PDB file of C-alpha atoms in Angstrom:
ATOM      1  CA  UNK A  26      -0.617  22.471   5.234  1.00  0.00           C
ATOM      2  CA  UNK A  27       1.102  19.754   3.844  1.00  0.00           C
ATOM      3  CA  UNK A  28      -0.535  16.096   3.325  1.00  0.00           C
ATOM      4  CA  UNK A  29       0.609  13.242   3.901  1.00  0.00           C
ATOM      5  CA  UNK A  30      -0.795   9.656   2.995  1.00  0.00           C
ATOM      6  CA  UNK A  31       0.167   7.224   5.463  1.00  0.00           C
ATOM      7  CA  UNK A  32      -0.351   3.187   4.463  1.00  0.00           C
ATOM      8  CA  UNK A  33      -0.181   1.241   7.618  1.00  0.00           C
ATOM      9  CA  UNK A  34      -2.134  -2.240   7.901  1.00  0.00           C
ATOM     10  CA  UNK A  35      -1.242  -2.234  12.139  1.00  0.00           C
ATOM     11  CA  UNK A  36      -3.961  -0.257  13.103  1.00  0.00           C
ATOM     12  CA  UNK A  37      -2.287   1.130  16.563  1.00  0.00           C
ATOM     13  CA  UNK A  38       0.789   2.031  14.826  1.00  0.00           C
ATOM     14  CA  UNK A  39      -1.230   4.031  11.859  1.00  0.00           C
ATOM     15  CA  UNK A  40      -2.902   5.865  15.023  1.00  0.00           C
ATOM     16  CA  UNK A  41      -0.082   7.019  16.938  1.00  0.00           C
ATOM     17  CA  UNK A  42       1.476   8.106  13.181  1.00  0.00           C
ATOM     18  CA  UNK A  43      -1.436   9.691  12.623  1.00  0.00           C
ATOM     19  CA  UNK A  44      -2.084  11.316  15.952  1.00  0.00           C
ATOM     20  CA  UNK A  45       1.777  13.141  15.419  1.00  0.00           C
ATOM     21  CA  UNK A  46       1.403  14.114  12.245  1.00  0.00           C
ATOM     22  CA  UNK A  47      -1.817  16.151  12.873  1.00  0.00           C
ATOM     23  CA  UNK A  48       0.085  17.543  16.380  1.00  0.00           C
ATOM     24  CA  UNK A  49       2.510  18.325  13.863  1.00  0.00           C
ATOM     25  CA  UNK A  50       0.485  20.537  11.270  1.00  0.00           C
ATOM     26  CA  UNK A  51      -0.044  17.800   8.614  1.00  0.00           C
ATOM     27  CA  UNK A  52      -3.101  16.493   6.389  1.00  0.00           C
ATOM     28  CA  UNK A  53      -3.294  12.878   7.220  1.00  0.00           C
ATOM     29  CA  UNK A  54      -5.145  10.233   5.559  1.00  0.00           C
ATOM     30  CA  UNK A  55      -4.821   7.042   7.092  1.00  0.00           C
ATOM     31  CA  UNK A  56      -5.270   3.884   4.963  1.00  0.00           C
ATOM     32  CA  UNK A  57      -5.007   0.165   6.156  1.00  0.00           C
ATOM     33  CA  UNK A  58      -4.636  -1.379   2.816  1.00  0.00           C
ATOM     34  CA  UNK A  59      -2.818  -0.598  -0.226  1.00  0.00           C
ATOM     35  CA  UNK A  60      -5.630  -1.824  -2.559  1.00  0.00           C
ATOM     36  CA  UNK A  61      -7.172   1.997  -3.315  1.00  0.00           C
ATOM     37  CA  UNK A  62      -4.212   3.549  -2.999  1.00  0.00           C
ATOM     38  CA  UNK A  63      -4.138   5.333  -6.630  1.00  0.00           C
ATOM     39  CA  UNK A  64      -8.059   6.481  -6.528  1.00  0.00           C
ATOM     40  CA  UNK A  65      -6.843   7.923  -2.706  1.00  0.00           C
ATOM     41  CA  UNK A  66      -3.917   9.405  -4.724  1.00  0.00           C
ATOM     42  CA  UNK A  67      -6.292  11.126  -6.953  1.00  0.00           C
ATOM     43  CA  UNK A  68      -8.624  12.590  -4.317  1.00  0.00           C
ATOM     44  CA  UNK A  69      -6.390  13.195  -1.347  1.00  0.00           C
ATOM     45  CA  UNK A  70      -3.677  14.767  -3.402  1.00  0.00           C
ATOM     46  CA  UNK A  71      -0.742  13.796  -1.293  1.00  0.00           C
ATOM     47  CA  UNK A  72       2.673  15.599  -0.889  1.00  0.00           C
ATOM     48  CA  UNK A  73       4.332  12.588   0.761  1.00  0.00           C
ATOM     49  CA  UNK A  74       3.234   8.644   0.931  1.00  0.00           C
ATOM     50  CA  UNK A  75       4.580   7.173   3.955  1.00  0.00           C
ATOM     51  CA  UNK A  76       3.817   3.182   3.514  1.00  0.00           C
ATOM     52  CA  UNK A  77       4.344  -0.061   5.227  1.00  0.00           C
ATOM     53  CA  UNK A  78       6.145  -2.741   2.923  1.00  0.00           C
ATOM     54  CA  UNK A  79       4.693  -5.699   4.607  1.00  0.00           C
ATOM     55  CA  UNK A  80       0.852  -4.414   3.840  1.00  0.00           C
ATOM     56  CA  UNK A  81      -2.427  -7.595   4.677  1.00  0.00           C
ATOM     57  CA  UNK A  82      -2.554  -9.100   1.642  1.00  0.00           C
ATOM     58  CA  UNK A  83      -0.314  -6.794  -0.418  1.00  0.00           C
ATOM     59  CA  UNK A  84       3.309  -5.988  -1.180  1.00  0.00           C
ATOM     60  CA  UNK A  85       3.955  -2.184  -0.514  1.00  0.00           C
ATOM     61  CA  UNK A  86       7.023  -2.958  -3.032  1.00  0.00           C
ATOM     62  CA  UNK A  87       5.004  -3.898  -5.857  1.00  0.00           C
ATOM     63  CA  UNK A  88       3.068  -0.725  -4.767  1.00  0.00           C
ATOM     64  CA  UNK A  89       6.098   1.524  -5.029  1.00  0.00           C
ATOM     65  CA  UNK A  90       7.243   0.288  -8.034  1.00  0.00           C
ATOM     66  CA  UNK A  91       4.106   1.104  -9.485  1.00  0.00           C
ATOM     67  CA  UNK A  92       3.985   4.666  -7.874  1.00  0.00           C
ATOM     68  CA  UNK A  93       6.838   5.052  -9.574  1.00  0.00           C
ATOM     69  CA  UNK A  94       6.213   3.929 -12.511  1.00  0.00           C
ATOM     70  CA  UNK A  95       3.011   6.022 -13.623  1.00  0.00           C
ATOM     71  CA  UNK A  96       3.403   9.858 -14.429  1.00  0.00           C
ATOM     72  CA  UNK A  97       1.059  11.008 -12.637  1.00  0.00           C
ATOM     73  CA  UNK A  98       2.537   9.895  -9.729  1.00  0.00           C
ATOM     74  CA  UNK A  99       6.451   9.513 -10.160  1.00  0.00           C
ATOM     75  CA  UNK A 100       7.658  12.440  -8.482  1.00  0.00           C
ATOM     76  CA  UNK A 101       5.510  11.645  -4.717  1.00  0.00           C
ATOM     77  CA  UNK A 102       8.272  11.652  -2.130  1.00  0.00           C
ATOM     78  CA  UNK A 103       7.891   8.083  -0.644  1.00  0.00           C
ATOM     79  CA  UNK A 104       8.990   7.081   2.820  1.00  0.00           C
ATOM     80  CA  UNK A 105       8.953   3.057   3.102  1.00  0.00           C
ATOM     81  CA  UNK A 106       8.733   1.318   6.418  1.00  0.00           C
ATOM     82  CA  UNK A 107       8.767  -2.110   7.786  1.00  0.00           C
ATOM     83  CA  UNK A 108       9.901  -4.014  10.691  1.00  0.00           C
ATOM     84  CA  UNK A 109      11.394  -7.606   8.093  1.00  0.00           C
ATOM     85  CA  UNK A 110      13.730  -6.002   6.180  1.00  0.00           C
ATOM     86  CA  UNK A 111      16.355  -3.840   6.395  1.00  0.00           C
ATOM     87  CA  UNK A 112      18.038  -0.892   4.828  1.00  0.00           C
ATOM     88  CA  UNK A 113      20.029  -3.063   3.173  1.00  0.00           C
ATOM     89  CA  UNK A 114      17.523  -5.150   1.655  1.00  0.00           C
ATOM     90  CA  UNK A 115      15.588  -2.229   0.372  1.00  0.00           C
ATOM     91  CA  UNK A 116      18.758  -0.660  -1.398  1.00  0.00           C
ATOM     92  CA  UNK A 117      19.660  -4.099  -3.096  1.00  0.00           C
ATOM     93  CA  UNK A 118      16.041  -4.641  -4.397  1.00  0.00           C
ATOM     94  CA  UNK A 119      16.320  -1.366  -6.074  1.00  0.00           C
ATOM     95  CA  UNK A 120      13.517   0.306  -4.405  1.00  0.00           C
ATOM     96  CA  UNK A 121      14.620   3.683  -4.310  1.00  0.00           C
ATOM     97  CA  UNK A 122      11.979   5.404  -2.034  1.00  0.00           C
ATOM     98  CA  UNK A 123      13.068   8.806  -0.590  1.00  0.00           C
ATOM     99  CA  UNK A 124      13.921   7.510   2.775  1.00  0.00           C
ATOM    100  CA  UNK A 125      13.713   4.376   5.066  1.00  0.00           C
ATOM    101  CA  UNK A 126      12.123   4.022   8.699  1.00  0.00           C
ATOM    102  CA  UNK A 127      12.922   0.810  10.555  1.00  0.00           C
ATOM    103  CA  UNK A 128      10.513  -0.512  12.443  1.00  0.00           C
ATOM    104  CA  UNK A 129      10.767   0.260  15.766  1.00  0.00           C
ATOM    105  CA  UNK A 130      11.193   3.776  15.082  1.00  0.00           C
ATOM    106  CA  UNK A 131      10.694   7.013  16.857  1.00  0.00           C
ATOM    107  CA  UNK A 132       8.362   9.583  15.917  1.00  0.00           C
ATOM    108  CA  UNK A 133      11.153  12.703  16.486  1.00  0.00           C
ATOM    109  CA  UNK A 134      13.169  10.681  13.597  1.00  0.00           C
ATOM    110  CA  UNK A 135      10.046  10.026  11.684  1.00  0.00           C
ATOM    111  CA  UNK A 136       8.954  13.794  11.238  1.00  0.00           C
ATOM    112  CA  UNK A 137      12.778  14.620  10.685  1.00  0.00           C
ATOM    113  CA  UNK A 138      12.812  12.850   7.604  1.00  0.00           C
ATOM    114  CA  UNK A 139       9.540  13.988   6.494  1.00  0.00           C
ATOM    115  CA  UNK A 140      10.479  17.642   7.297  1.00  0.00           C
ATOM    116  CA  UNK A 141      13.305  17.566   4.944  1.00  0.00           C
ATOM    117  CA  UNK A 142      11.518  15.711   1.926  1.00  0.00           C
ATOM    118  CA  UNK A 143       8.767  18.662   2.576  1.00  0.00           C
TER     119      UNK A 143
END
């Protein structure tokens, strides 16, 4: 069963992710905040990080960078999503996650692109 991390600070959207993924076969820890994200990373074991950019308090970029900056976890698949920015933005600010979801999206897309970086 594969796992999935999902970092969501709207805590009806990280539900309904949540509630899919687990229809769907996956692990899923839930996490509101991005501030233990690396102890989670540790413990959980991931095999995917799907994360907010626009995080309370946080910036899931500086996050990301730092994902993919440590060895340990560098090679995570990463799956960014937020509703202020687009594709666009994300691919000039050099933050080369695996894939983008724009907020609104729909779950069918959602577990599309997490079936093919599984």
């Amino acid at each position: 069963m594969n796992r999935i991390l999902v970092v969501e600070d709207d805590p009806d959207l990280l539900e309904v992710v949540q509630l899919v993924l687990e229809e769907n076969n996956y692990k899923v820890f839930p996490l509101m905040t991005g501030r233990p994200i690396f102890r989670i990373i540790e413990e959980f074991r991931p095999d995917l990080i799907l994360m907010d950019i626009k995080l309370d308090g946080m910036d899931g970029r500086a996050i990301f960078k730092e994902i993919r900056t440590r060895p340990g976890t560098a090679h995570l698949p990463v799956v960014l999503t937020s509703g202020g920015f687009s594709e666009d933005y994300i691919m000039r600010e050099s933050l080369l996650s695996n894939d983008y979801l724009e907020k609104p999206f729909e779950m069918s897309v959602m577990l599309k692109k997490l079936e093919m970086l599984l």
